[in-house]
Amino acid sequence: RKEGGGRERPATMGEQWISQKRYYCKYCNTWIADNKSQRDRHENGARHKMAMEEFFKNRREAKFQGARDKRELDKMLKEMESAAVAAVAQDRVAAMSAPVGSSAGRFFPSANLNVAAAAPE
């Protein structure tokens, strides 16, 4: 701001507003002043420590649940695969033992059907 003589003088505190930096704590879902004393005070507080424990506990549980779900899915897929292989083997046996003029032979027209290759492990 200029004074009467054309010189610039610094603005006073009331004339110029300067925003203070803020820090967001993702554990507590809150904003605090971004200075050392406020951050230390917040991070040493009981609420912040409990929020961090809860956050990491939930993260651990989600990781273990994900691993458990993957194991269950793998087991289920293996059972489905075994059932499918057994059903194909059973269908091939039925096609081989069907009478010559029946419709069962249409599904497996090859003469050399290998049932042992389709058997479950």
GROMACS .gro file of C-alpha atoms in nm:
model
  121
    1ARG     CA    1   0.000   0.000   0.000
    2LYS     CA    2   0.134   0.339  -0.089
    3GLU     CA    3   0.173   0.626   0.151
    4GLY     CA    4   0.143   0.992   0.061
    5GLY     CA    5   0.505   1.019  -0.057
    6GLY     CA    6   0.470   0.732  -0.307
    7ARG     CA    7   0.669   0.490  -0.092
    8GLU     CA    8   0.545   0.137  -0.021
    9ARG     CA    9   0.506   0.038   0.338
   10PRO     CA   10   0.441  -0.314   0.458
   11ALA     CA   11   0.081  -0.408   0.521
   12THR     CA   12  -0.023  -0.448   0.882
   13MET     CA   13  -0.154  -0.773   1.022
   14GLY     CA   14  -0.515  -0.663   0.986
   15GLU     CA   15  -0.474  -0.560   0.625
   16GLN     CA   16  -0.315  -0.875   0.486
   17TRP     CA   17  -0.452  -1.220   0.563
   18ILE     CA   18  -0.211  -1.512   0.527
   19SER     CA   19  -0.350  -1.862   0.536
   20GLN     CA   20  -0.183  -2.101   0.777
   21LYS     CA   21  -0.099  -2.446   0.648
   22ARG     CA   22  -0.323  -2.728   0.768
   23TYR     CA   23  -0.241  -3.094   0.815
   24TYR     CA   24  -0.498  -3.369   0.756
   25CYS     CA   25  -0.476  -3.675   0.979
   26LYS     CA   26  -0.618  -3.969   0.784
   27TYR     CA   27  -0.651  -4.182   1.096
   28CYS     CA   28  -0.861  -3.930   1.289
   29ASN     CA   29  -1.028  -3.774   0.983
   30THR     CA   30  -0.949  -3.425   1.112
   31TRP     CA   31  -0.750  -3.113   1.019
   32ILE     CA   32  -0.495  -2.953   1.252
   33ALA     CA   33  -0.251  -2.664   1.225
   34ASP     CA   34   0.059  -2.775   1.038
   35ASN     CA   35   0.325  -2.680   1.289
   36LYS     CA   36   0.547  -2.896   1.504
   37SER     CA   37   0.381  -2.828   1.838
   38GLN     CA   38   0.026  -2.896   1.713
   39ARG     CA   39   0.127  -3.208   1.525
   40ASP     CA   40   0.319  -3.345   1.824
   41ARG     CA   41   0.028  -3.267   2.054
   42HIS     CA   42  -0.217  -3.439   1.820
   43GLU     CA   43   0.001  -3.743   1.750
   44ASN     CA   44   0.068  -3.800   2.120
   45GLY     CA   45  -0.302  -3.773   2.207
   46ALA     CA   46  -0.508  -4.072   2.315
   47ARG     CA   47  -0.769  -4.024   2.042
   48HIS     CA   48  -0.505  -4.034   1.767
   49LYS     CA   49  -0.335  -4.341   1.913
   50MET     CA   50  -0.668  -4.527   1.938
   51ALA     CA   51  -0.759  -4.426   1.583
   52MET     CA   52  -0.424  -4.557   1.454
   53GLU     CA   53  -0.467  -4.888   1.639
   54GLU     CA   54  -0.817  -4.926   1.492
   55PHE     CA   55  -0.692  -4.841   1.141
   56PHE     CA   56  -0.411  -5.098   1.148
   57LYS     CA   57  -0.630  -5.361   1.315
   58ASN     CA   58  -0.888  -5.323   1.036
   59ARG     CA   59  -0.614  -5.338   0.775
   60ARG     CA   60  -0.472  -5.662   0.924
   61GLU     CA   61  -0.818  -5.819   0.942
   62ALA     CA   62  -0.893  -5.724   0.581
   63LYS     CA   63  -0.563  -5.883   0.470
   64PHE     CA   64  -0.636  -6.207   0.656
   65GLN     CA   65  -0.996  -6.212   0.531
   66GLY     CA   66  -0.872  -6.166   0.175
   67ALA     CA   67  -0.632  -6.458   0.212
   68ARG     CA   68  -0.909  -6.672   0.367
   69ASP     CA   69  -1.148  -6.583   0.082
   70LYS     CA   70  -0.883  -6.672  -0.176
   71ARG     CA   71  -0.823  -7.014  -0.015
   72GLU     CA   72  -1.198  -7.085  -0.009
   73LEU     CA   73  -1.236  -6.978  -0.373
   74ASP     CA   74  -0.941  -7.196  -0.480
   75LYS     CA   75  -1.090  -7.493  -0.295
   76MET     CA   76  -1.431  -7.437  -0.452
   77LEU     CA   77  -1.282  -7.406  -0.802
   78LYS     CA   78  -1.081  -7.726  -0.753
   79GLU     CA   79  -1.398  -7.913  -0.646
   80MET     CA   80  -1.587  -7.777  -0.947
   81GLU     CA   81  -1.304  -7.882  -1.180
   82SER     CA   82  -1.299  -8.232  -1.032
   83ALA     CA   83  -1.677  -8.261  -1.066
   84ALA     CA   84  -1.663  -8.142  -1.428
   85VAL     CA   85  -1.387  -8.391  -1.517
   86ALA     CA   86  -1.584  -8.673  -1.352
   87ALA     CA   87  -1.902  -8.572  -1.539
   88VAL     CA   88  -1.719  -8.569  -1.872
   89ALA     CA   89  -1.573  -8.913  -1.800
   90GLN     CA   90  -1.917  -9.044  -1.707
   91ASP     CA   91  -2.067  -8.899  -2.025
   92ARG     CA   92  -1.796  -9.062  -2.236
   93VAL     CA   93  -1.859  -9.400  -2.075
   94ALA     CA   94  -2.232  -9.358  -2.140
   95ALA     CA   95  -2.165  -9.261  -2.503
   96MET     CA   96  -1.943  -9.565  -2.557
   97SER     CA   97  -2.201  -9.805  -2.415
   98ALA     CA   98  -2.496  -9.649  -2.603
   99PRO     CA   99  -2.655  -9.851  -2.883
  100VAL     CA  100  -2.521  -9.782  -3.232
  101GLY     CA  101  -2.825  -9.594  -3.365
  102SER     CA  102  -2.886  -9.381  -3.050
  103SER     CA  103  -2.831  -9.008  -3.021
  104ALA     CA  104  -2.567  -9.048  -2.744
  105GLY     CA  105  -2.297  -9.111  -3.004
  106ARG     CA  106  -2.341  -8.765  -3.155
  107PHE     CA  107  -2.175  -8.595  -2.861
  108PHE     CA  108  -1.859  -8.805  -2.878
  109PRO     CA  109  -1.821  -8.912  -3.241
  110SER     CA  110  -1.459  -9.023  -3.219
  111ALA     CA  111  -1.410  -9.396  -3.203
  112ASN     CA  112  -1.115  -9.389  -2.969
  113LEU     CA  113  -1.241  -9.231  -2.646
  114ASN     CA  114  -0.987  -9.227  -2.367
  115VAL     CA  115  -1.180  -9.238  -2.038
  116ALA     CA  116  -0.866  -9.273  -1.826
  117ALA     CA  117  -0.734  -8.933  -1.946
  118ALA     CA  118  -1.049  -8.761  -1.821
  119ALA     CA  119  -1.050  -8.930  -1.478
  120PRO     CA  120  -0.994  -8.702  -1.176
  121GLU     CA  121  -0.652  -8.700  -1.015
   0.00000   0.00000   0.00000
